[in-house]
């Protein structure tokens, strides 16, 4: 058996691949929606409703998943979530109408909500505080890798076998991961951080909600998760409808966007950890890294005004990189402030808030706004949200403590 210091990287690799699969299951729909939309005659507003079905279920699922994972543990909780969402992913291939798609999207969203509470809890169990943002950035980079390899892969599968086969492929990958997870995951044998808050009992939702840090994390997720969802859902249709990209061009443009997001995810997590190792306080390191990311977002939003498609892609790449750097640090605020026994529940509360924000600002509202006014209002709005969230976090999480 590998020693703890090395085994934790095996665990982190599993978290990375789980997050990759999570996003492959998620983005296959947005990548192939131009084809599915033509077959099933789906309007922009109906597409908004379909993304909304996912978001509503995802929101509810976070509350259930966080509590479930804290109760039954990371190993069983994570495996249950991936089995659920892999079944839901495969069911997409059976769809014949938009109603079918809506049902499967909802089931998928409910199951996929388990990924981040379980992964953040695993990081809290296996990594000391100074390394958690970096570890979170690495596993969270799986979402970008999925967004990078998914478009060309799904376009190729669609052209060769049809769009339904792509959903079967992602479902199978989830079941393979579950087998590996059940074989390799174990609880750490030693304490990873002497500064870790200690509890001798479980912390429930009611008690967690008494802390301003919980509300701060939830507000941060509510305001900034919609930005990621917006680009995830609406960038392919934007490139197809406004920039006149062909499906094959979309398949190669999106990987560029999400390759940069990978650098942002790992880099954003690394830089705050570097500052902590240099003697900065955890709060100072986190808020400085997140401020830099937030300042990038208004610049990135000018992509909608870019005269050339290449410049638009570059600016959207800046947005995804900055958001992922932000997320790597935002997620670690839960394990900074709470003991590992409560991390999944607090992450679930924040994820629920992020799901509500995503439902409103990246699903329902964009469907209406884009159909009637175009993409400009939404791009501009998305450029403001991280700055607003940073101000909220400064007040609710990083100010001197009084619980």
One Martini backbone bead per residue (centre of mass of N, CA, C, O) as a GRO file, in nm:
protein
  403
    1UNK     BB    1   0.096   0.036   0.023
    2UNK     BB    2   0.071   0.351  -0.002
    3UNK     BB    3   0.142   0.628   0.125
    4UNK     BB    4  -0.037   0.897   0.206
    5UNK     BB    5   0.128   1.114   0.032
    6UNK     BB    6   0.053   0.934  -0.234
    7UNK     BB    7  -0.246   0.835  -0.220
    8UNK     BB    8  -0.386   1.114  -0.256
    9UNK     BB    9  -0.326   1.119  -0.570
   10UNK     BB   10  -0.513   0.892  -0.640
   11UNK     BB   11  -0.769   1.027  -0.540
   12UNK     BB   12  -0.743   1.279  -0.720
   13UNK     BB   13  -0.764   1.129  -0.987
   14UNK     BB   14  -1.053   1.028  -0.939
   15UNK     BB   15  -1.180   1.310  -0.914
   16UNK     BB   16  -1.105   1.406  -1.194
   17UNK     BB   17  -1.259   1.182  -1.356
   18UNK     BB   18  -1.536   1.235  -1.238
   19UNK     BB   19  -1.557   1.531  -1.340
   20UNK     BB   20  -1.526   1.464  -1.634
   21UNK     BB   21  -1.779   1.286  -1.656
   22UNK     BB   22  -1.982   1.488  -1.552
   23UNK     BB   23  -1.934   1.686  -1.802
   24UNK     BB   24  -1.987   1.500  -2.034
   25UNK     BB   25  -2.285   1.447  -1.958
   26UNK     BB   26  -2.358   1.756  -1.978
   27UNK     BB   27  -2.237   1.863  -2.273
   28UNK     BB   28  -2.357   1.684  -2.494
   29UNK     BB   29  -2.616   1.851  -2.529
   30UNK     BB   30  -2.493   2.132  -2.611
   31UNK     BB   31  -2.331   2.030  -2.858
   32UNK     BB   32  -2.598   1.868  -2.998
   33UNK     BB   33  -2.842   2.070  -3.022
   34UNK     BB   34  -2.851   2.139  -3.326
   35UNK     BB   35  -2.944   1.850  -3.401
   36UNK     BB   36  -3.179   1.804  -3.203
   37UNK     BB   37  -3.343   2.057  -3.279
   38UNK     BB   38  -3.407   1.970  -3.570
   39UNK     BB   39  -3.549   1.697  -3.503
   40UNK     BB   40  -3.751   1.839  -3.257
   41UNK     BB   41  -3.816   2.140  -3.275
   42UNK     BB   42  -3.631   2.352  -3.099
   43UNK     BB   43  -3.633   2.628  -2.927
   44UNK     BB   44  -3.479   2.859  -2.738
   45UNK     BB   45  -3.690   2.850  -2.509
   46UNK     BB   46  -3.697   2.540  -2.484
   47UNK     BB   47  -3.401   2.513  -2.417
   48UNK     BB   48  -3.429   2.669  -2.153
   49UNK     BB   49  -3.618   2.459  -2.020
   50UNK     BB   50  -3.419   2.221  -2.029
   51UNK     BB   51  -3.202   2.356  -1.855
   52UNK     BB   52  -3.399   2.405  -1.619
   53UNK     BB   53  -3.451   2.111  -1.543
   54UNK     BB   54  -3.166   2.060  -1.454
   55UNK     BB   55  -3.138   2.292  -1.242
   56UNK     BB   56  -3.358   2.214  -1.047
   57UNK     BB   57  -3.251   1.930  -0.981
   58UNK     BB   58  -2.968   2.023  -0.897
   59UNK     BB   59  -3.057   2.191  -0.659
   60UNK     BB   60  -3.198   1.969  -0.495
   61UNK     BB   61  -2.962   1.763  -0.501
   62UNK     BB   62  -2.764   1.911  -0.316
   63UNK     BB   63  -2.913   1.875  -0.050
   64UNK     BB   64  -2.921   1.566  -0.056
   65UNK     BB   65  -2.621   1.498  -0.109
   66UNK     BB   66  -2.480   1.630   0.130
   67UNK     BB   67  -2.628   1.466   0.348
   68UNK     BB   68  -2.568   1.181   0.241
   69UNK     BB   69  -2.253   1.198   0.249
   70UNK     BB   70  -2.224   1.264   0.553
   71UNK     BB   71  -2.369   0.998   0.645
   72UNK     BB   72  -2.223   0.762   0.439
   73UNK     BB   73  -1.997   0.881   0.286
   74UNK     BB   74  -1.782   0.909   0.025
   75UNK     BB   75  -1.786   0.634  -0.112
   76UNK     BB   76  -2.097   0.580  -0.131
   77UNK     BB   77  -2.196   0.857  -0.227
   78UNK     BB   78  -2.043   0.873  -0.496
   79UNK     BB   79  -2.137   0.609  -0.626
   80UNK     BB   80  -2.439   0.672  -0.626
   81UNK     BB   81  -2.431   0.924  -0.806
   82UNK     BB   82  -2.304   0.790  -1.064
   83UNK     BB   83  -2.511   0.578  -1.117
   84UNK     BB   84  -2.746   0.768  -1.156
   85UNK     BB   85  -2.629   0.957  -1.389
   86UNK     BB   86  -2.566   0.727  -1.592
   87UNK     BB   87  -2.851   0.635  -1.640
   88UNK     BB   88  -2.960   0.912  -1.734
   89UNK     BB   89  -2.773   0.945  -1.976
   90UNK     BB   90  -2.869   0.692  -2.137
   91UNK     BB   91  -3.177   0.783  -2.165
   92UNK     BB   92  -3.143   0.999  -2.388
   93UNK     BB   93  -3.136   0.789  -2.630
   94UNK     BB   94  -3.470   0.745  -2.602
   95UNK     BB   95  -3.557   0.998  -2.727
   96UNK     BB   96  -3.852   1.172  -2.905
   97UNK     BB   97  -3.895   1.425  -2.715
   98UNK     BB   98  -3.874   1.703  -2.518
   99UNK     BB   99  -3.998   1.563  -2.271
  100UNK     BB  100  -3.794   1.343  -2.242
  101UNK     BB  101  -3.551   1.528  -2.204
  102UNK     BB  102  -3.654   1.666  -1.947
  103UNK     BB  103  -3.651   1.416  -1.766
  104UNK     BB  104  -3.350   1.336  -1.803
  105UNK     BB  105  -3.230   1.607  -1.712
  106UNK     BB  106  -3.337   1.591  -1.425
  107UNK     BB  107  -3.202   1.326  -1.340
  108UNK     BB  108  -2.916   1.419  -1.396
  109UNK     BB  109  -2.905   1.663  -1.206
  110UNK     BB  110  -2.956   1.514  -0.941
  111UNK     BB  111  -2.698   1.332  -0.956
  112UNK     BB  112  -2.469   1.552  -1.020
  113UNK     BB  113  -2.477   1.697  -0.737
  114UNK     BB  114  -2.265   1.489  -0.594
  115UNK     BB  115  -1.979   1.564  -0.683
  116UNK     BB  116  -1.878   1.815  -0.512
  117UNK     BB  117  -1.933   1.727  -0.221
  118UNK     BB  118  -1.752   1.473  -0.242
  119UNK     BB  119  -1.485   1.603  -0.339
  120UNK     BB  120  -1.449   1.811  -0.111
  121UNK     BB  121  -1.448   1.601   0.116
  122UNK     BB  122  -1.201   1.442   0.017
  123UNK     BB  123  -1.003   1.677   0.037
  124UNK     BB  124  -1.044   1.725   0.344
  125UNK     BB  125  -0.941   1.431   0.420
  126UNK     BB  126  -0.643   1.443   0.241
  127UNK     BB  127  -0.589   1.764   0.280
  128UNK     BB  128  -0.438   2.032   0.357
  129UNK     BB  129  -0.514   2.358   0.354
  130UNK     BB  130  -0.272   2.462   0.165
  131UNK     BB  131  -0.372   2.229  -0.070
  132UNK     BB  132  -0.681   2.255  -0.152
  133UNK     BB  133  -0.694   2.451  -0.391
  134UNK     BB  134  -0.512   2.285  -0.572
  135UNK     BB  135  -0.676   2.022  -0.564
  136UNK     BB  136  -0.935   2.154  -0.667
  137UNK     BB  137  -0.816   2.255  -0.934
  138UNK     BB  138  -0.756   1.975  -1.047
  139UNK     BB  139  -1.037   1.839  -1.038
  140UNK     BB  140  -1.184   2.083  -1.180
  141UNK     BB  141  -1.032   2.040  -1.455
  142UNK     BB  142  -1.219   1.817  -1.559
  143UNK     BB  143  -1.432   2.009  -1.678
  144UNK     BB  144  -1.236   2.119  -1.900
  145UNK     BB  145  -1.156   1.859  -2.035
  146UNK     BB  146  -1.440   1.788  -2.121
  147UNK     BB  147  -1.480   2.059  -2.283
  148UNK     BB  148  -1.239   1.984  -2.478
  149UNK     BB  149  -1.303   1.676  -2.574
  150UNK     BB  150  -1.609   1.664  -2.627
  151UNK     BB  151  -1.676   1.810  -2.894
  152UNK     BB  152  -1.509   1.633  -3.095
  153UNK     BB  153  -1.621   1.363  -2.997
  154UNK     BB  154  -1.930   1.419  -3.045
  155UNK     BB  155  -1.913   1.496  -3.337
  156UNK     BB  156  -1.795   1.227  -3.431
  157UNK     BB  157  -2.017   1.040  -3.322
  158UNK     BB  158  -2.244   1.170  -3.481
  159UNK     BB  159  -2.127   1.127  -3.771
  160UNK     BB  160  -2.094   0.807  -3.733
  161UNK     BB  161  -2.360   0.717  -3.516
  162UNK     BB  162  -2.495   0.938  -3.369
  163UNK     BB  163  -2.623   1.107  -3.095
  164UNK     BB  164  -2.707   0.864  -2.909
  165UNK     BB  165  -2.427   0.730  -2.867
  166UNK     BB  166  -2.299   0.950  -2.687
  167UNK     BB  167  -2.469   0.879  -2.432
  168UNK     BB  168  -2.369   0.591  -2.394
  169UNK     BB  169  -2.067   0.654  -2.356
  170UNK     BB  170  -2.091   0.821  -2.092
  171UNK     BB  171  -2.230   0.606  -1.919
  172UNK     BB  172  -2.009   0.388  -1.923
  173UNK     BB  173  -1.783   0.556  -1.786
  174UNK     BB  174  -1.920   0.567  -1.507
  175UNK     BB  175  -1.914   0.260  -1.438
  176UNK     BB  176  -1.609   0.230  -1.446
  177UNK     BB  177  -1.545   0.425  -1.215
  178UNK     BB  178  -1.693   0.284  -0.983
  179UNK     BB  179  -1.513   0.039  -0.970
  180UNK     BB  180  -1.250   0.192  -0.901
  181UNK     BB  181  -1.351   0.332  -0.645
  182UNK     BB  182  -1.423   0.074  -0.476
  183UNK     BB  183  -1.127  -0.029  -0.480
  184UNK     BB  184  -0.943   0.249  -0.391
  185UNK     BB  185  -1.108   0.366  -0.170
  186UNK     BB  186  -1.012   0.538   0.138
  187UNK     BB  187  -0.945   0.619   0.445
  188UNK     BB  188  -0.755   0.800   0.624
  189UNK     BB  189  -0.503   0.730   0.885
  190UNK     BB  190  -0.458   1.047   0.910
  191UNK     BB  191  -0.407   1.359   1.002
  192UNK     BB  192  -0.390   1.659   0.788
  193UNK     BB  193  -0.483   1.897   1.011
  194UNK     BB  194  -0.431   2.066   1.306
  195UNK     BB  195  -0.631   2.324   1.225
  196UNK     BB  196  -0.876   2.169   1.232
  197UNK     BB  197  -1.184   2.160   1.293
  198UNK     BB  198  -1.365   2.029   1.576
  199UNK     BB  199  -1.587   1.744   1.612
  200UNK     BB  200  -1.838   1.518   1.785
  201UNK     BB  201  -2.061   1.606   1.571
  202UNK     BB  202  -2.310   1.681   1.383
  203UNK     BB  203  -2.389   1.916   1.119
  204UNK     BB  204  -2.660   2.075   1.036
  205UNK     BB  205  -2.844   2.289   0.859
  206UNK     BB  206  -2.943   2.471   1.087
  207UNK     BB  207  -2.660   2.532   1.201
  208UNK     BB  208  -2.515   2.624   0.942
  209UNK     BB  209  -2.721   2.875   0.899
  210UNK     BB  210  -2.591   3.050   1.142
  211UNK     BB  211  -2.362   3.107   0.947
  212UNK     BB  212  -2.217   3.344   0.748
  213UNK     BB  213  -2.038   3.156   0.576
  214UNK     BB  214  -2.267   3.004   0.444
  215UNK     BB  215  -2.401   3.254   0.310
  216UNK     BB  216  -2.152   3.342   0.154
  217UNK     BB  217  -2.116   3.091  -0.018
  218UNK     BB  218  -2.400   3.095  -0.140
  219UNK     BB  219  -2.376   3.374  -0.273
  220UNK     BB  220  -2.134   3.308  -0.453
  221UNK     BB  221  -2.282   3.086  -0.613
  222UNK     BB  222  -2.531   3.243  -0.710
  223UNK     BB  223  -2.359   3.462  -0.878
  224UNK     BB  224  -2.136   3.260  -1.046
  225UNK     BB  225  -2.248   2.999  -1.169
  226UNK     BB  226  -2.407   3.125  -1.417
  227UNK     BB  227  -2.157   3.182  -1.590
  228UNK     BB  228  -2.076   2.894  -1.653
  229UNK     BB  229  -2.349   2.800  -1.760
  230UNK     BB  230  -2.373   2.997  -1.990
  231UNK     BB  231  -2.126   2.898  -2.151
  232UNK     BB  232  -2.204   2.601  -2.165
  233UNK     BB  233  -2.491   2.640  -2.307
  234UNK     BB  234  -2.448   2.914  -2.514
  235UNK     BB  235  -2.192   2.897  -2.692
  236UNK     BB  236  -2.271   2.705  -2.920
  237UNK     BB  237  -2.519   2.868  -3.026
  238UNK     BB  238  -2.362   3.130  -3.072
  239UNK     BB  239  -2.162   3.023  -3.283
  240UNK     BB  240  -2.382   2.917  -3.478
  241UNK     BB  241  -2.580   3.178  -3.504
  242UNK     BB  242  -2.371   3.433  -3.502
  243UNK     BB  243  -2.076   3.316  -3.613
  244UNK     BB  244  -2.123   3.076  -3.819
  245UNK     BB  245  -2.064   2.800  -3.722
  246UNK     BB  246  -1.974   2.493  -3.758
  247UNK     BB  247  -1.970   2.198  -3.609
  248UNK     BB  248  -1.665   2.147  -3.656
  249UNK     BB  249  -1.576   2.426  -3.539
  250UNK     BB  250  -1.688   2.386  -3.257
  251UNK     BB  251  -1.518   2.124  -3.196
  252UNK     BB  252  -1.241   2.324  -3.199
  253UNK     BB  253  -1.308   2.580  -3.021
  254UNK     BB  254  -1.382   2.480  -2.731
  255UNK     BB  255  -1.104   2.362  -2.640
  256UNK     BB  256  -0.968   2.635  -2.609
  257UNK     BB  257  -1.143   2.748  -2.383
  258UNK     BB  258  -1.087   2.493  -2.178
  259UNK     BB  259  -0.784   2.506  -2.162
  260UNK     BB  260  -0.777   2.779  -2.016
  261UNK     BB  261  -0.944   2.681  -1.775
  262UNK     BB  262  -0.730   2.493  -1.666
  263UNK     BB  263  -0.523   2.707  -1.595
  264UNK     BB  264  -0.710   2.857  -1.399
  265UNK     BB  265  -0.768   2.632  -1.196
  266UNK     BB  266  -0.474   2.563  -1.114
  267UNK     BB  267  -0.362   2.852  -1.077
  268UNK     BB  268  -0.566   2.956  -0.863
  269UNK     BB  269  -0.492   2.736  -0.651
  270UNK     BB  270  -0.183   2.780  -0.637
  271UNK     BB  271  -0.150   3.082  -0.553
  272UNK     BB  272  -0.278   3.065  -0.271
  273UNK     BB  273  -0.088   2.846  -0.163
  274UNK     BB  274   0.172   3.007  -0.201
  275UNK     BB  275   0.097   3.240  -0.008
  276UNK     BB  276   0.065   3.064   0.243
  277UNK     BB  277   0.362   2.955   0.241
  278UNK     BB  278   0.463   3.272   0.269
  279UNK     BB  279   0.249   3.374   0.523
  280UNK     BB  280  -0.023   3.407   0.454
  281UNK     BB  281  -0.330   3.428   0.498
  282UNK     BB  282  -0.599   3.263   0.397
  283UNK     BB  283  -0.783   3.506   0.338
  284UNK     BB  284  -0.584   3.676   0.170
  285UNK     BB  285  -0.528   3.470  -0.051
  286UNK     BB  286  -0.815   3.422  -0.151
  287UNK     BB  287  -0.909   3.722  -0.210
  288UNK     BB  288  -0.685   3.791  -0.412
  289UNK     BB  289  -0.734   3.575  -0.623
  290UNK     BB  290  -1.040   3.650  -0.667
  291UNK     BB  291  -0.998   3.942  -0.758
  292UNK     BB  292  -0.843   3.883  -1.017
  293UNK     BB  293  -1.071   3.722  -1.148
  294UNK     BB  294  -1.299   3.936  -1.136
  295UNK     BB  295  -1.148   4.154  -1.319
  296UNK     BB  296  -1.173   3.982  -1.590
  297UNK     BB  297  -1.484   3.973  -1.665
  298UNK     BB  298  -1.548   4.246  -1.809
  299UNK     BB  299  -1.349   4.199  -2.036
  300UNK     BB  300  -1.469   3.928  -2.143
  301UNK     BB  301  -1.761   4.043  -2.221
  302UNK     BB  302  -1.654   4.180  -2.498
  303UNK     BB  303  -1.695   3.943  -2.698
  304UNK     BB  304  -1.973   4.041  -2.825
  305UNK     BB  305  -1.799   4.291  -2.979
  306UNK     BB  306  -1.623   4.137  -3.150
  307UNK     BB  307  -1.514   4.143  -3.486
  308UNK     BB  308  -1.378   3.863  -3.423
  309UNK     BB  309  -1.382   3.531  -3.351
  310UNK     BB  310  -1.102   3.501  -3.221
  311UNK     BB  311  -1.141   3.719  -3.005
  312UNK     BB  312  -1.390   3.596  -2.875
  313UNK     BB  313  -1.252   3.335  -2.784
  314UNK     BB  314  -1.036   3.469  -2.607
  315UNK     BB  315  -1.237   3.608  -2.406
  316UNK     BB  316  -1.385   3.354  -2.316
  317UNK     BB  317  -1.130   3.220  -2.206
  318UNK     BB  318  -1.091   3.424  -1.980
  319UNK     BB  319  -1.355   3.364  -1.835
  320UNK     BB  320  -1.309   3.059  -1.772
  321UNK     BB  321  -1.042   3.093  -1.621
  322UNK     BB  322  -1.139   3.288  -1.400
  323UNK     BB  323  -1.367   3.115  -1.288
  324UNK     BB  324  -1.193   2.865  -1.206
  325UNK     BB  325  -1.009   3.015  -1.012
  326UNK     BB  326  -1.237   3.100  -0.828
  327UNK     BB  327  -1.357   2.816  -0.758
  328UNK     BB  328  -1.110   2.689  -0.620
  329UNK     BB  329  -1.144   2.895  -0.376
  330UNK     BB  330  -1.442   2.883  -0.297
  331UNK     BB  331  -1.459   2.583  -0.213
  332UNK     BB  332  -1.240   2.613   0.027
  333UNK     BB  333  -1.411   2.780   0.233
  334UNK     BB  334  -1.544   2.536   0.372
  335UNK     BB  335  -1.275   2.396   0.484
  336UNK     BB  336  -1.178   2.652   0.635
  337UNK     BB  337  -1.456   2.681   0.830
  338UNK     BB  338  -1.505   2.362   0.837
  339UNK     BB  339  -1.552   2.058   0.914
  340UNK     BB  340  -1.554   1.761   0.742
  341UNK     BB  341  -1.843   1.672   0.855
  342UNK     BB  342  -1.974   1.951   0.695
  343UNK     BB  343  -1.887   2.001   0.397
  344UNK     BB  344  -2.111   1.871   0.220
  345UNK     BB  345  -2.349   2.034   0.331
  346UNK     BB  346  -2.242   2.318   0.264
  347UNK     BB  347  -2.197   2.261  -0.034
  348UNK     BB  348  -2.496   2.198  -0.087
  349UNK     BB  349  -2.608   2.474  -0.018
  350UNK     BB  350  -2.440   2.627  -0.229
  351UNK     BB  351  -2.533   2.458  -0.473
  352UNK     BB  352  -2.825   2.539  -0.452
  353UNK     BB  353  -2.779   2.839  -0.500
  354UNK     BB  354  -2.640   2.796  -0.775
  355UNK     BB  355  -2.886   2.661  -0.906
  356UNK     BB  356  -3.075   2.901  -0.886
  357UNK     BB  357  -2.899   3.093  -1.047
  358UNK     BB  358  -2.884   2.914  -1.299
  359UNK     BB  359  -3.185   2.900  -1.360
  360UNK     BB  360  -3.224   3.207  -1.397
  361UNK     BB  361  -2.931   3.311  -1.556
  362UNK     BB  362  -2.891   3.034  -1.769
  363UNK     BB  363  -3.197   2.959  -1.862
  364UNK     BB  364  -3.461   3.130  -1.854
  365UNK     BB  365  -3.369   3.422  -1.920
  366UNK     BB  366  -3.197   3.370  -2.178
  367UNK     BB  367  -3.418   3.248  -2.352
  368UNK     BB  368  -3.572   3.521  -2.370
  369UNK     BB  369  -3.354   3.734  -2.434
  370UNK     BB  370  -3.231   3.606  -2.691
  371UNK     BB  371  -3.494   3.585  -2.860
  372UNK     BB  372  -3.553   3.920  -2.829
  373UNK     BB  373  -3.229   4.064  -2.789
  374UNK     BB  374  -3.000   3.878  -2.757
  375UNK     BB  375  -2.660   3.852  -2.626
  376UNK     BB  376  -2.560   4.120  -2.498
  377UNK     BB  377  -2.700   4.139  -2.216
  378UNK     BB  378  -2.574   3.874  -2.104
  379UNK     BB  379  -2.274   3.935  -2.123
  380UNK     BB  380  -2.276   4.189  -1.948
  381UNK     BB  381  -2.394   4.063  -1.692
  382UNK     BB  382  -2.169   3.843  -1.649
  383UNK     BB  383  -1.938   4.069  -1.597
  384UNK     BB  384  -2.055   4.148  -1.284
  385UNK     BB  385  -2.079   3.905  -1.070
  386UNK     BB  386  -1.796   3.867  -0.935
  387UNK     BB  387  -1.773   4.143  -0.804
  388UNK     BB  388  -2.022   4.118  -0.627
  389UNK     BB  389  -1.929   3.860  -0.478
  390UNK     BB  390  -1.671   3.969  -0.349
  391UNK     BB  391  -1.813   4.173  -0.164
  392UNK     BB  392  -1.973   3.963  -0.007
  393UNK     BB  393  -1.734   3.790   0.096
  394UNK     BB  394  -1.589   4.012   0.252
  395UNK     BB  395  -1.828   4.042   0.457
  396UNK     BB  396  -1.903   3.717   0.531
  397UNK     BB  397  -1.597   3.575   0.550
  398UNK     BB  398  -1.332   3.791   0.582
  399UNK     BB  399  -1.417   3.908   0.825
  400UNK     BB  400  -1.405   3.943   1.133
  401UNK     BB  401  -1.504   3.740   1.381
  402UNK     BB  402  -1.862   3.667   1.417
  403UNK     BB  403  -2.100   3.424   1.467
   0.00000   0.00000   0.00000
